[in-house]
mmCIF file with all atom_site columns, C-alpha atoms and ligand atoms in Angstrom:
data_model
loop_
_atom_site.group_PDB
_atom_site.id
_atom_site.type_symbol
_atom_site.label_atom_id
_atom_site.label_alt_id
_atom_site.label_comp_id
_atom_site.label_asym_id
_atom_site.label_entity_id
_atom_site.label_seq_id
_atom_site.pdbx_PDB_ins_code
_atom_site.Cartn_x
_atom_site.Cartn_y
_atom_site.Cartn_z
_atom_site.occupancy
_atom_site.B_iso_or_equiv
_atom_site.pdbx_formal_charge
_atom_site.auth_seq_id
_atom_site.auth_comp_id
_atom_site.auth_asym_id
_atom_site.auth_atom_id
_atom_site.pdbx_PDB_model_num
ATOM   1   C  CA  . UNK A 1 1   ? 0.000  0.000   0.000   1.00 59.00 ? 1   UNK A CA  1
ATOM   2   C  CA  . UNK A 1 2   ? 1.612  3.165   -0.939  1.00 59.00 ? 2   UNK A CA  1
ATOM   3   C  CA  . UNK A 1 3   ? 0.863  6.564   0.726   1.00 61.00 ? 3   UNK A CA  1
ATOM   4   C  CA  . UNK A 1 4   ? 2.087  10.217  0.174   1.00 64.00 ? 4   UNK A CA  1
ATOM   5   C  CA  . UNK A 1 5   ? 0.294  13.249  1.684   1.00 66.00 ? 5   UNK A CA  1
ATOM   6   C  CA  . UNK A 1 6   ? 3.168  15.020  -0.536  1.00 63.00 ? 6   UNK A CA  1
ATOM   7   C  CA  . UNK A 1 7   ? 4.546  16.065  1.944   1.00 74.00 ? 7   UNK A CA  1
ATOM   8   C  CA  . UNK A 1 8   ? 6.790  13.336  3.523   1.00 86.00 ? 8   UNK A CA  1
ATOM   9   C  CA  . UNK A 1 9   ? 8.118  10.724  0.588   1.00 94.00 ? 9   UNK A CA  1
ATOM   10  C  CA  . UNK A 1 10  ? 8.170  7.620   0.803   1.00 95.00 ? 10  UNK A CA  1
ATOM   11  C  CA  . UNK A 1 11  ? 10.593 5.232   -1.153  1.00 97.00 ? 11  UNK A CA  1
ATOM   12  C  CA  . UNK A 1 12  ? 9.421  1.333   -1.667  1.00 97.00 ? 12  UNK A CA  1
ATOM   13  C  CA  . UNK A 1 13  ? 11.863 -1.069  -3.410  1.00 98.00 ? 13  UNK A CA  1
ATOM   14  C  CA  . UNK A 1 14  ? 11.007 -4.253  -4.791  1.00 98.00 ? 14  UNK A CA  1
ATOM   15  C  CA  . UNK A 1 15  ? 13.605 -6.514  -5.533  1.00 98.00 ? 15  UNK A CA  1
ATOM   16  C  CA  . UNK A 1 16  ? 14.214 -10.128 -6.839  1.00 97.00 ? 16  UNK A CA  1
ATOM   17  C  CA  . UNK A 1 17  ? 15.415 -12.452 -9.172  1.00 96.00 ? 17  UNK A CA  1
ATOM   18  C  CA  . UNK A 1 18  ? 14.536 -12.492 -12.752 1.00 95.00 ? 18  UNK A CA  1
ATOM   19  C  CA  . UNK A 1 19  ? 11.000 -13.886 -13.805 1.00 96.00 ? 19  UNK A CA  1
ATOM   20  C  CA  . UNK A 1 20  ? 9.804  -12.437 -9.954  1.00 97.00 ? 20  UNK A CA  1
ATOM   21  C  CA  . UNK A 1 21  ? 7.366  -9.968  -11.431 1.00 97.00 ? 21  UNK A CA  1
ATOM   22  C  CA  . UNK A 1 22  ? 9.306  -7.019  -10.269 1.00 97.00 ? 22  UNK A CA  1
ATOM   23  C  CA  . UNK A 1 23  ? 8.069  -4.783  -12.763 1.00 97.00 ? 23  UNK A CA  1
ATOM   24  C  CA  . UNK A 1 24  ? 4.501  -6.712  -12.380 1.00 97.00 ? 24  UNK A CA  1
ATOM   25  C  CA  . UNK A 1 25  ? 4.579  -5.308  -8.652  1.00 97.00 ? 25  UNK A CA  1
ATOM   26  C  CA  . UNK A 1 26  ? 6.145  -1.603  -9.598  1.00 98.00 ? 26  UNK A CA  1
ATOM   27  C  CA  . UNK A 1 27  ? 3.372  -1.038  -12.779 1.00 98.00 ? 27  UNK A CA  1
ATOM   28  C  CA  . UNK A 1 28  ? 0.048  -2.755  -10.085 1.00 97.00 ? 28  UNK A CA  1
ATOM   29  C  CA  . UNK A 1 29  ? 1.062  -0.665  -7.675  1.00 97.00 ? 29  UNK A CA  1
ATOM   30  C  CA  . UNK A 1 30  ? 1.240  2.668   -10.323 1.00 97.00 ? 30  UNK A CA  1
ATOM   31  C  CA  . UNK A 1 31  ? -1.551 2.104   -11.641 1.00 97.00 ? 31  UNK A CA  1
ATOM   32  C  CA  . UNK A 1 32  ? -3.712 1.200   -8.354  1.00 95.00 ? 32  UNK A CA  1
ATOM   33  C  CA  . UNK A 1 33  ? -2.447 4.929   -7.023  1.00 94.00 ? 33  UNK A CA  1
ATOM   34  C  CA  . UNK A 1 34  ? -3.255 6.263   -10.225 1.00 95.00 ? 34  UNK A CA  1
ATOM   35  C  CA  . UNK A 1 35  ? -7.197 4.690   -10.619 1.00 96.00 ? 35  UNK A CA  1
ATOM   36  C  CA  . UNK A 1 36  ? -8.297 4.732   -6.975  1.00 95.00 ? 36  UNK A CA  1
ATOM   37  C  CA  . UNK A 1 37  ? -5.910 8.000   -5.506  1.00 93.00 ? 37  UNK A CA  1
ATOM   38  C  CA  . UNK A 1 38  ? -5.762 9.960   -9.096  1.00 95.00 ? 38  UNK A CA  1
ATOM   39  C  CA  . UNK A 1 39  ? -1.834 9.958   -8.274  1.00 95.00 ? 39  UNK A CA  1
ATOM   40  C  CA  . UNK A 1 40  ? 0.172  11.204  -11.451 1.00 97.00 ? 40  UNK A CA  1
ATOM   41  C  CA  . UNK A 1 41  ? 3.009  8.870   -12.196 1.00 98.00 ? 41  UNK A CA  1
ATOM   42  C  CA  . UNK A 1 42  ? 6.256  9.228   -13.908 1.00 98.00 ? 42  UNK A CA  1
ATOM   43  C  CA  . UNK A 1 43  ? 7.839  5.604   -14.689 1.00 98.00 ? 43  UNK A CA  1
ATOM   44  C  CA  . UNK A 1 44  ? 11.743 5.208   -16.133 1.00 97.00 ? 44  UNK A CA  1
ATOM   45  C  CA  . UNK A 1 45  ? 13.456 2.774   -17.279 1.00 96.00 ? 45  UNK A CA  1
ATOM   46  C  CA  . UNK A 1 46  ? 16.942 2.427   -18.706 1.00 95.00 ? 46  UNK A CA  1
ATOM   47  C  CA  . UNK A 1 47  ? 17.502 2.796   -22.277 1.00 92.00 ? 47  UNK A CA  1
ATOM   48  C  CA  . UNK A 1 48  ? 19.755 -0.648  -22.599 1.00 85.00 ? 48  UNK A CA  1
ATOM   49  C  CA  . UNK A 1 49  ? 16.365 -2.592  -21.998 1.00 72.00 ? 49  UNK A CA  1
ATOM   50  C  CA  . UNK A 1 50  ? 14.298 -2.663  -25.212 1.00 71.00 ? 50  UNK A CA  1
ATOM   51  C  CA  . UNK A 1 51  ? 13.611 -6.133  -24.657 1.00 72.00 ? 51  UNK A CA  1
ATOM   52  C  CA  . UNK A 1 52  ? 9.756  -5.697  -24.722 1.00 73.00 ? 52  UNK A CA  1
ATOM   53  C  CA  . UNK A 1 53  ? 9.056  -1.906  -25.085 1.00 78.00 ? 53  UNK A CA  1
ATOM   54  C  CA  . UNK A 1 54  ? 10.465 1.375   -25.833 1.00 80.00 ? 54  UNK A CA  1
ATOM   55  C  CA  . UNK A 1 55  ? 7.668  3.513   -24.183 1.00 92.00 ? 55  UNK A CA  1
ATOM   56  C  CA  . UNK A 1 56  ? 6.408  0.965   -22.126 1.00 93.00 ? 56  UNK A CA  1
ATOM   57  C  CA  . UNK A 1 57  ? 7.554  -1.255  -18.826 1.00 93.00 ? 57  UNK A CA  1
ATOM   58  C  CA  . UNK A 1 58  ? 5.914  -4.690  -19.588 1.00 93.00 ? 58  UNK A CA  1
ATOM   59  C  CA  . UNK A 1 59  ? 5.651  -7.189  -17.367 1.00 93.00 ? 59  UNK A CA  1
ATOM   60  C  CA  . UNK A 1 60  ? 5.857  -11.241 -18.653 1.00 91.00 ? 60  UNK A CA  1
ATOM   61  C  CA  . UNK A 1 61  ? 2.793  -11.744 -17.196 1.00 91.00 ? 61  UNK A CA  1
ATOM   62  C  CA  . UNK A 1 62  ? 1.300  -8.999  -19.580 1.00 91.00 ? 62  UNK A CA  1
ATOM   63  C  CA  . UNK A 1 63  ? 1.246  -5.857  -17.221 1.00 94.00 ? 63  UNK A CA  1
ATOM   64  C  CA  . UNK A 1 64  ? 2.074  -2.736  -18.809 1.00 95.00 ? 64  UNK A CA  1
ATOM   65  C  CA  . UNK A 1 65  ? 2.083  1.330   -18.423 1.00 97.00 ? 65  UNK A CA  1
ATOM   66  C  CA  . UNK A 1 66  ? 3.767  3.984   -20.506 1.00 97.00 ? 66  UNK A CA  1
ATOM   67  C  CA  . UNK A 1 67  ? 7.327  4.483   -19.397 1.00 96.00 ? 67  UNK A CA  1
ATOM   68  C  CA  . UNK A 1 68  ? 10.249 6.962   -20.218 1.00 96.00 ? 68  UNK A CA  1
ATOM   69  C  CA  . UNK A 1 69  ? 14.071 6.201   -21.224 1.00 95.00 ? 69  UNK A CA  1
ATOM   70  C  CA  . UNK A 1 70  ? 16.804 7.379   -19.220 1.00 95.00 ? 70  UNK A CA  1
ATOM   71  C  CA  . UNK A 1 71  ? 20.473 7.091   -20.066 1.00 95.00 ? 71  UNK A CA  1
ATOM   72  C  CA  . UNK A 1 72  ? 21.664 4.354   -17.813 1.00 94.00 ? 72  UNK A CA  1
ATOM   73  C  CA  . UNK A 1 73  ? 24.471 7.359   -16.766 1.00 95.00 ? 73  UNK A CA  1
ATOM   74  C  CA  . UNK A 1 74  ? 22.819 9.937   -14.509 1.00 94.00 ? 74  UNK A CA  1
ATOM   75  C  CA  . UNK A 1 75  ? 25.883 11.480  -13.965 1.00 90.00 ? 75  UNK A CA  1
ATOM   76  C  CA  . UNK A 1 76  ? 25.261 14.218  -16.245 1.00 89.00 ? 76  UNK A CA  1
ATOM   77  C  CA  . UNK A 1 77  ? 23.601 17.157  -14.623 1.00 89.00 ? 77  UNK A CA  1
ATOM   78  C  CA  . UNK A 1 78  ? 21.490 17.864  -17.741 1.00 87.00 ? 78  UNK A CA  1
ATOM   79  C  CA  . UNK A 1 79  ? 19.714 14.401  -17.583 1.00 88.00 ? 79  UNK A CA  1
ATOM   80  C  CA  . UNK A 1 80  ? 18.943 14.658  -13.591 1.00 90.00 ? 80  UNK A CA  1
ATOM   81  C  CA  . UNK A 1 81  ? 18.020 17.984  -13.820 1.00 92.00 ? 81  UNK A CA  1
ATOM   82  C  CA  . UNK A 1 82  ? 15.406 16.469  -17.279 1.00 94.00 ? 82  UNK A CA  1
ATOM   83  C  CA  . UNK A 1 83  ? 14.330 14.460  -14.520 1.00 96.00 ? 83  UNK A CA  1
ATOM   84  C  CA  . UNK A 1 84  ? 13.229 16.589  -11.622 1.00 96.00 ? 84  UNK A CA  1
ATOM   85  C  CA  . UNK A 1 85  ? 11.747 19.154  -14.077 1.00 96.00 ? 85  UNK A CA  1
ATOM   86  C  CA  . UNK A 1 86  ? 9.536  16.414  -15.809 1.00 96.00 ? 86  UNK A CA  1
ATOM   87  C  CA  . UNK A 1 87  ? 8.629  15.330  -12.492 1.00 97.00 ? 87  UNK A CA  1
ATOM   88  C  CA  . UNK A 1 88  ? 7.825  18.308  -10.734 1.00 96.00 ? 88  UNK A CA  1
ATOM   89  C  CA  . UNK A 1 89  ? 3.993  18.015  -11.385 1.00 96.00 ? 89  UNK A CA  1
ATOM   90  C  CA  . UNK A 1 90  ? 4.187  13.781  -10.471 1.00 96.00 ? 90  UNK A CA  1
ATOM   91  C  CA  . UNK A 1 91  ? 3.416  12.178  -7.317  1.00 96.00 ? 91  UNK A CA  1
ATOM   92  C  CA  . UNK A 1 92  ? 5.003  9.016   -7.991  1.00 97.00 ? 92  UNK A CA  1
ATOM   93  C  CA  . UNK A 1 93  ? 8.376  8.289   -9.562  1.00 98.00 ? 93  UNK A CA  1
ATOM   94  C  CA  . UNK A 1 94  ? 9.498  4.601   -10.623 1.00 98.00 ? 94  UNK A CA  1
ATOM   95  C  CA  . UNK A 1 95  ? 12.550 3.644   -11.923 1.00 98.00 ? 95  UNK A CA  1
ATOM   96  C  CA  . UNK A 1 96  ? 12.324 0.266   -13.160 1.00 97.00 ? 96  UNK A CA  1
ATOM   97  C  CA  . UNK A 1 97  ? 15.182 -2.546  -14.245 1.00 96.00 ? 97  UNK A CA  1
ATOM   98  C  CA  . UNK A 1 98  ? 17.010 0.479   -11.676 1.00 97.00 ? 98  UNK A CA  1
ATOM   99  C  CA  . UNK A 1 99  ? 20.550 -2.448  -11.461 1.00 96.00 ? 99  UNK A CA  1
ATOM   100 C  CA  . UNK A 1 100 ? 21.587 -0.655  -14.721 1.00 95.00 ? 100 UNK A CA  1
ATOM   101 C  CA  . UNK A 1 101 ? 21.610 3.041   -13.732 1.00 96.00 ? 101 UNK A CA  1
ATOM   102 C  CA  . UNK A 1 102 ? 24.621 4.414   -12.280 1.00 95.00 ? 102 UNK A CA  1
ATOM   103 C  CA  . UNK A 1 103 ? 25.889 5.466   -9.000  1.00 95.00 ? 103 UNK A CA  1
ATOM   104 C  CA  . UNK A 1 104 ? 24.088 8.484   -8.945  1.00 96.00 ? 104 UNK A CA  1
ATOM   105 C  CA  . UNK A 1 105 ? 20.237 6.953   -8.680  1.00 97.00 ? 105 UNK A CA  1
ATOM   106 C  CA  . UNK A 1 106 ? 20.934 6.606   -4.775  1.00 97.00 ? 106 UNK A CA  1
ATOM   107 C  CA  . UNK A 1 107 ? 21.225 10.629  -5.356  1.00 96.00 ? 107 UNK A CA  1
ATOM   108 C  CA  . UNK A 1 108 ? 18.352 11.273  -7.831  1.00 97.00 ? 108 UNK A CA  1
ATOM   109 C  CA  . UNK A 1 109 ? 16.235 8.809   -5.721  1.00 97.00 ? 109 UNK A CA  1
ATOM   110 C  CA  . UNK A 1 110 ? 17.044 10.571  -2.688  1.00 96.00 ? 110 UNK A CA  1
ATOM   111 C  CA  . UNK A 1 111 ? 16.386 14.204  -3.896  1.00 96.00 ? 111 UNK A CA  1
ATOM   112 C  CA  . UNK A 1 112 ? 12.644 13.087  -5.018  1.00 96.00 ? 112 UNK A CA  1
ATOM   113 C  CA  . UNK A 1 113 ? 12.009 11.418  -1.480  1.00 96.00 ? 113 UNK A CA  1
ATOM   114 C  CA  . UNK A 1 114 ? 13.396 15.201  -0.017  1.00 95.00 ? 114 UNK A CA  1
ATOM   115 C  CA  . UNK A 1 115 ? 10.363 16.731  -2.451  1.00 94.00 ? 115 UNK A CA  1
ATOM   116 C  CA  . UNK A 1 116 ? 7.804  14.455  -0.584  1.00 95.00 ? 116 UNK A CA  1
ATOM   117 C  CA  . UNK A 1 117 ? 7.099  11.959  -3.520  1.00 96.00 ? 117 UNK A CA  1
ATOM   118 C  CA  . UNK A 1 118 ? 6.697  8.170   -3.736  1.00 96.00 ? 118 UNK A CA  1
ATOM   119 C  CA  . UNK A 1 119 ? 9.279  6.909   -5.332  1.00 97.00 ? 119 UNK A CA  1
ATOM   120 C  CA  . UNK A 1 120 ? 9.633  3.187   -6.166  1.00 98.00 ? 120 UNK A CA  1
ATOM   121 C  CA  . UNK A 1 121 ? 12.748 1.504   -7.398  1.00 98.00 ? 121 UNK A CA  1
ATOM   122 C  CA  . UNK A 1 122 ? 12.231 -1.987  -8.811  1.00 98.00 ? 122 UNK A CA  1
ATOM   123 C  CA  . UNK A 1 123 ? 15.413 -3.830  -9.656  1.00 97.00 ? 123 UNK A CA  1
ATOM   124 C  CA  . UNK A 1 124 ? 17.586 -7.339  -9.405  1.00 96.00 ? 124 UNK A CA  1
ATOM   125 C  CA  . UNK A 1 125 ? 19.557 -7.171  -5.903  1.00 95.00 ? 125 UNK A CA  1
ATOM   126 C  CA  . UNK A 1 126 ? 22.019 -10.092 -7.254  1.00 93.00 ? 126 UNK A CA  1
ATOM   127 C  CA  . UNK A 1 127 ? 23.640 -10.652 -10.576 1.00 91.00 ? 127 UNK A CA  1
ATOM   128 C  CA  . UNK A 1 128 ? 24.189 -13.976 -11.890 1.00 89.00 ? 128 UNK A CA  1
ATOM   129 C  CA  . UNK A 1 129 ? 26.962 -14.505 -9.922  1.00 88.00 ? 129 UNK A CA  1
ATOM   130 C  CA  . UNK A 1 130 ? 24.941 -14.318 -6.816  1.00 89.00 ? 130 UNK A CA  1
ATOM   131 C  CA  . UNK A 1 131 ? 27.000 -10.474 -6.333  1.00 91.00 ? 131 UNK A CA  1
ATOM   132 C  CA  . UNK A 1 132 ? 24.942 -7.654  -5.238  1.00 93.00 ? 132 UNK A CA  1
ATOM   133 C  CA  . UNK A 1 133 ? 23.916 -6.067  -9.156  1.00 93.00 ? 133 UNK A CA  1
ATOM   134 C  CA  . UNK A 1 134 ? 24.072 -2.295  -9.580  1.00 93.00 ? 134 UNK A CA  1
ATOM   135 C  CA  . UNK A 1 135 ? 23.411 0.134   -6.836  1.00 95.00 ? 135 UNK A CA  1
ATOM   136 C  CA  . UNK A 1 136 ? 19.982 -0.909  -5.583  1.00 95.00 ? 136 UNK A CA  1
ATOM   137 C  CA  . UNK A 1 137 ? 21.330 -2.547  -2.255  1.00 94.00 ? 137 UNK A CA  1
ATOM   138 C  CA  . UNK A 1 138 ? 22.193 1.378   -1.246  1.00 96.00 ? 138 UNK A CA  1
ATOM   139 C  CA  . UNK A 1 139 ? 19.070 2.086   -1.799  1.00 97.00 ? 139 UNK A CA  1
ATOM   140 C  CA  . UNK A 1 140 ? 17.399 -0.452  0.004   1.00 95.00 ? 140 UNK A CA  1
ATOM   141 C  CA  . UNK A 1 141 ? 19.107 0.790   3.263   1.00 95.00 ? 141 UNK A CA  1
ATOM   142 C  CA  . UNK A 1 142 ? 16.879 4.267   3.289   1.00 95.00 ? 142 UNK A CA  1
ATOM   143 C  CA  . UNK A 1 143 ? 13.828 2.532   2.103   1.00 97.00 ? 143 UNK A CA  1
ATOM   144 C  CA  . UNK A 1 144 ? 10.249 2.468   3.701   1.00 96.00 ? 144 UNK A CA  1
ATOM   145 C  CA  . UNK A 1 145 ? 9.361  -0.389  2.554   1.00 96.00 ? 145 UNK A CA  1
ATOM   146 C  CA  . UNK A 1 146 ? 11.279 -3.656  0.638   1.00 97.00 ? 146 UNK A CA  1
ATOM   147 C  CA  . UNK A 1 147 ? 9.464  -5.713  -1.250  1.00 97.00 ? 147 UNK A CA  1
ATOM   148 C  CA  . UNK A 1 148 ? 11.145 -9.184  -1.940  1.00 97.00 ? 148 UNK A CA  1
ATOM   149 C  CA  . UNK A 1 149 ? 10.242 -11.055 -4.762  1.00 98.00 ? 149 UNK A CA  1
ATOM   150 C  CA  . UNK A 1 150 ? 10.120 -15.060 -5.464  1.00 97.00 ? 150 UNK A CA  1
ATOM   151 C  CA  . UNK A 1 151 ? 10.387 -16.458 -8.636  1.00 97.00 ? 151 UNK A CA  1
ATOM   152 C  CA  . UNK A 1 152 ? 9.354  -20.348 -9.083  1.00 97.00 ? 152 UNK A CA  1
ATOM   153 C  CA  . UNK A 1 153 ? 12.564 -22.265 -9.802  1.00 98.00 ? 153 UNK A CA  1
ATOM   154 C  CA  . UNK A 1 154 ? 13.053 -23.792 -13.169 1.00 96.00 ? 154 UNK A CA  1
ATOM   155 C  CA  . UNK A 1 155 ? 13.964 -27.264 -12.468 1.00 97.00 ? 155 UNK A CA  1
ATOM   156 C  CA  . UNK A 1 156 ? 12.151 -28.036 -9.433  1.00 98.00 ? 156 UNK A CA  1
ATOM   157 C  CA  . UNK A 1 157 ? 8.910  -25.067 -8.847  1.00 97.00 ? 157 UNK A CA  1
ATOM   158 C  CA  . UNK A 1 158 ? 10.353 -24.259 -5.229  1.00 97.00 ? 158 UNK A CA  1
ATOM   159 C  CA  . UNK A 1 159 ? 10.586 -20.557 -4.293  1.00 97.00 ? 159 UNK A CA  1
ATOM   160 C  CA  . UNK A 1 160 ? 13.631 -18.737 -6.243  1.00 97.00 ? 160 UNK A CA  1
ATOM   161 C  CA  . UNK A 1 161 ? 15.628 -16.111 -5.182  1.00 96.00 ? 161 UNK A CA  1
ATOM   162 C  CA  . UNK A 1 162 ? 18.868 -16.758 -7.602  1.00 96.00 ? 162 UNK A CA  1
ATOM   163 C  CA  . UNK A 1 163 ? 19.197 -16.278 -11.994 1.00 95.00 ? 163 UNK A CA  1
ATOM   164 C  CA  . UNK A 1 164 ? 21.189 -18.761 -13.260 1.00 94.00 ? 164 UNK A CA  1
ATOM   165 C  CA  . UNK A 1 165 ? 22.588 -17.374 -16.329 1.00 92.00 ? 165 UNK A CA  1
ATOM   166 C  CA  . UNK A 1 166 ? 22.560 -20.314 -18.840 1.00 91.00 ? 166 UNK A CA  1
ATOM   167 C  CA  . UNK A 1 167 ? 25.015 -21.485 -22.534 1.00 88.00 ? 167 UNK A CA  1
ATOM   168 C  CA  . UNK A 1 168 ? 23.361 -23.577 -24.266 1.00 86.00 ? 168 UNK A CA  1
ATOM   169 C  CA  . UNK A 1 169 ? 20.579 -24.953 -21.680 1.00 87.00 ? 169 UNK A CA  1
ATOM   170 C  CA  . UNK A 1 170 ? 22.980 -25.223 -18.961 1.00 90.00 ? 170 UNK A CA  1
ATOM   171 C  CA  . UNK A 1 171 ? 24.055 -22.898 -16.038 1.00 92.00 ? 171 UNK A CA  1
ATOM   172 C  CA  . UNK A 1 172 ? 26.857 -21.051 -17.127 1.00 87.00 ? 172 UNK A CA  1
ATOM   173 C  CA  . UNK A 1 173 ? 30.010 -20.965 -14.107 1.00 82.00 ? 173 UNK A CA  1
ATOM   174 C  CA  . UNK A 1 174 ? 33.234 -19.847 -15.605 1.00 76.00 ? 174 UNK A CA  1
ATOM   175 C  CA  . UNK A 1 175 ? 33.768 -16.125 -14.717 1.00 66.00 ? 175 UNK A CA  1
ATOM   176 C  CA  . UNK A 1 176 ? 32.041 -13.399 -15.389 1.00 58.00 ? 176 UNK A CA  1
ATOM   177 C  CA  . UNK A 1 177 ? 32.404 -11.976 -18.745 1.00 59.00 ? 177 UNK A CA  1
ATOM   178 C  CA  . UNK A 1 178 ? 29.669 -9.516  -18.516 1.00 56.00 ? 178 UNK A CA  1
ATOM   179 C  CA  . UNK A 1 179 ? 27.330 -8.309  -16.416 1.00 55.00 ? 179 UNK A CA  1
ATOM   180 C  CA  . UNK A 1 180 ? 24.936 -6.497  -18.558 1.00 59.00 ? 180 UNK A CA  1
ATOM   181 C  CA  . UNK A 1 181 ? 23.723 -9.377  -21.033 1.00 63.00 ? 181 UNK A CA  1
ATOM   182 C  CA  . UNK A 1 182 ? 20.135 -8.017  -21.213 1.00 68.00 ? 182 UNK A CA  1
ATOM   183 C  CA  . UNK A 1 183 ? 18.704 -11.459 -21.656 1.00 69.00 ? 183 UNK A CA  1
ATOM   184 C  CA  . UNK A 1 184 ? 15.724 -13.573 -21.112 1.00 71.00 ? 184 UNK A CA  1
ATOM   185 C  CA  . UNK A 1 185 ? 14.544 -16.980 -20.804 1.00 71.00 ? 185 UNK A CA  1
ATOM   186 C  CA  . UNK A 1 186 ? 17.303 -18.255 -22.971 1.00 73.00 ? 186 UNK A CA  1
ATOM   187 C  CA  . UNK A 1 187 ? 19.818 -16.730 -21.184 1.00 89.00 ? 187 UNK A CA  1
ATOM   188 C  CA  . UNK A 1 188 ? 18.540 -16.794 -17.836 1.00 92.00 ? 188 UNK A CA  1
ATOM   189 C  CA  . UNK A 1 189 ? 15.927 -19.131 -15.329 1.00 95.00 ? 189 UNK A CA  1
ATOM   190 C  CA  . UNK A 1 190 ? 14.845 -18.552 -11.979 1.00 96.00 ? 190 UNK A CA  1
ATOM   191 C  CA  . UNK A 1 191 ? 16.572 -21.345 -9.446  1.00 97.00 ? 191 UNK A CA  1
ATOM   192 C  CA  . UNK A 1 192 ? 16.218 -22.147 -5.859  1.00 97.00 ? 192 UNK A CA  1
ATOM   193 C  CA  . UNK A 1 193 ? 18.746 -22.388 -3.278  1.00 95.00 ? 193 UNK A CA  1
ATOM   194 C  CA  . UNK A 1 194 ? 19.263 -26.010 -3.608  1.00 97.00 ? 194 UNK A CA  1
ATOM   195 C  CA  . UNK A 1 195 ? 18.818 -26.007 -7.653  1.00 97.00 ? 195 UNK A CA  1
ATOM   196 C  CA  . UNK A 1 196 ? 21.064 -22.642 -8.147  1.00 96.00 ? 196 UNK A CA  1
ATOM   197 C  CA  . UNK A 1 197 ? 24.380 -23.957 -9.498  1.00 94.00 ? 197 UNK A CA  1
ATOM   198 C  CA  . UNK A 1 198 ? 27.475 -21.354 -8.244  1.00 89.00 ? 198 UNK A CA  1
ATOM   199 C  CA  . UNK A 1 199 ? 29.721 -19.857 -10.512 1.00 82.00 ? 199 UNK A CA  1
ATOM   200 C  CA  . UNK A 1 200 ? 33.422 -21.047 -9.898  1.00 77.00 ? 200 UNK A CA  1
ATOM   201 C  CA  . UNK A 1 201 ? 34.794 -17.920 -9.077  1.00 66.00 ? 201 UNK A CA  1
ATOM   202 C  CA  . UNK A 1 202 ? 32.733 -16.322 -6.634  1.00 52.00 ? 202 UNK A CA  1
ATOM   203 C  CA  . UNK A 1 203 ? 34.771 -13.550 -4.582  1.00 50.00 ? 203 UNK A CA  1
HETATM 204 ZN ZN1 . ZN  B 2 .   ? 14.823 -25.772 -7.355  1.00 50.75 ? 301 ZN  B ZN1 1
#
């Protein structure tokens, strides 16, 4: 349940592995504020996913709402100063697939809690490698609220809280070779903790 008197923000993050419905979660939870609050929303994503959408976040279970692209670098003052002008009139902010934005969302994410908006960041907490992905584990420490997602695992339909990046059908352990393979289900399946195969190198 979100609230915002718009006064006092309030940040939720949902996090989880892949196939968890993250962006399920971030778009019900839009457009419940927006139907039954009249809430105007702002929703981001990063420009390197155009897996589904360009102007939309789409969930795989067929949830969508209109979304905007951000550069995945917010260092540049011109593109986080695009985005507190274009949301000056929103009560809600989401920044979704929010692993692949740089350093400076914990900023940008912090500045629109100080203007009393709702922000929600929706995002992978672990990589492949089972390595925290991104920045979103600084942002869960200032959160209101976490949301943790469960995926069901691949090979056995427990709970999942791992992706087990896959080569040819089968988990994929040699070292990392890139983080940002922007991938779905042949690259990547939900796993359990018993299921989850670790990488070989895992510092
Ligand atoms: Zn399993």
């Amino acid at each position: 349940m979100l609230f915002n008197d718009g006064r006092a923000g309030f940040l939720t993050t949902i996090i989880g592995p892949m196939f968890s419905e993250k962006s399920g979660e971030l778009i019900k939870r839009c457009k419940q504020a927006q139907q039954y609050q009249g809430k105007k929303v702002m929703v981001y994503k990063p420009d390197i996913d155009v897996r589904f959408s360009v102007s939309e976040v789409v969930s795989r279970i067929g949830l969508s709402i209109p979304a905007h692209m951000l550069p995945q670098d917010l260092s540049v003052e011109f593109v986080r100063q695009r985005i507190y002008v274009d949301t000056a009139q929103c009560d809600i902010v989401a920044f979704d697939e929010a692993q692949f934005f740089s350093a400076e969302l914990v900023d940008v994410v912090q500045h629109l809690i100080d203007e009393g908006k709702m922000v929600i960041v929706a995002g992978l907490n672990l990589d492949y490698q089972n390595k925290p992905f991104g920045h979103i584990n600084n942002i869960l420490l200032f959160s209101d609220e976490v949301i943790v997602k469960n995926a069901y695992c691949a090979c056995c339909g427990r709970p999942a809280m791992y992706t087990q990046r896959l080569l040819n059908g089968v988990p994929y352990v040699e070292e990392q070779i890139d983080n940002i393979l922007v991938g779905d289900k042949e690259s990547y399946e939900p796993r359990c903790r018993l299921c989850y195969v670790r990488p070989k190198k895992n510092k």
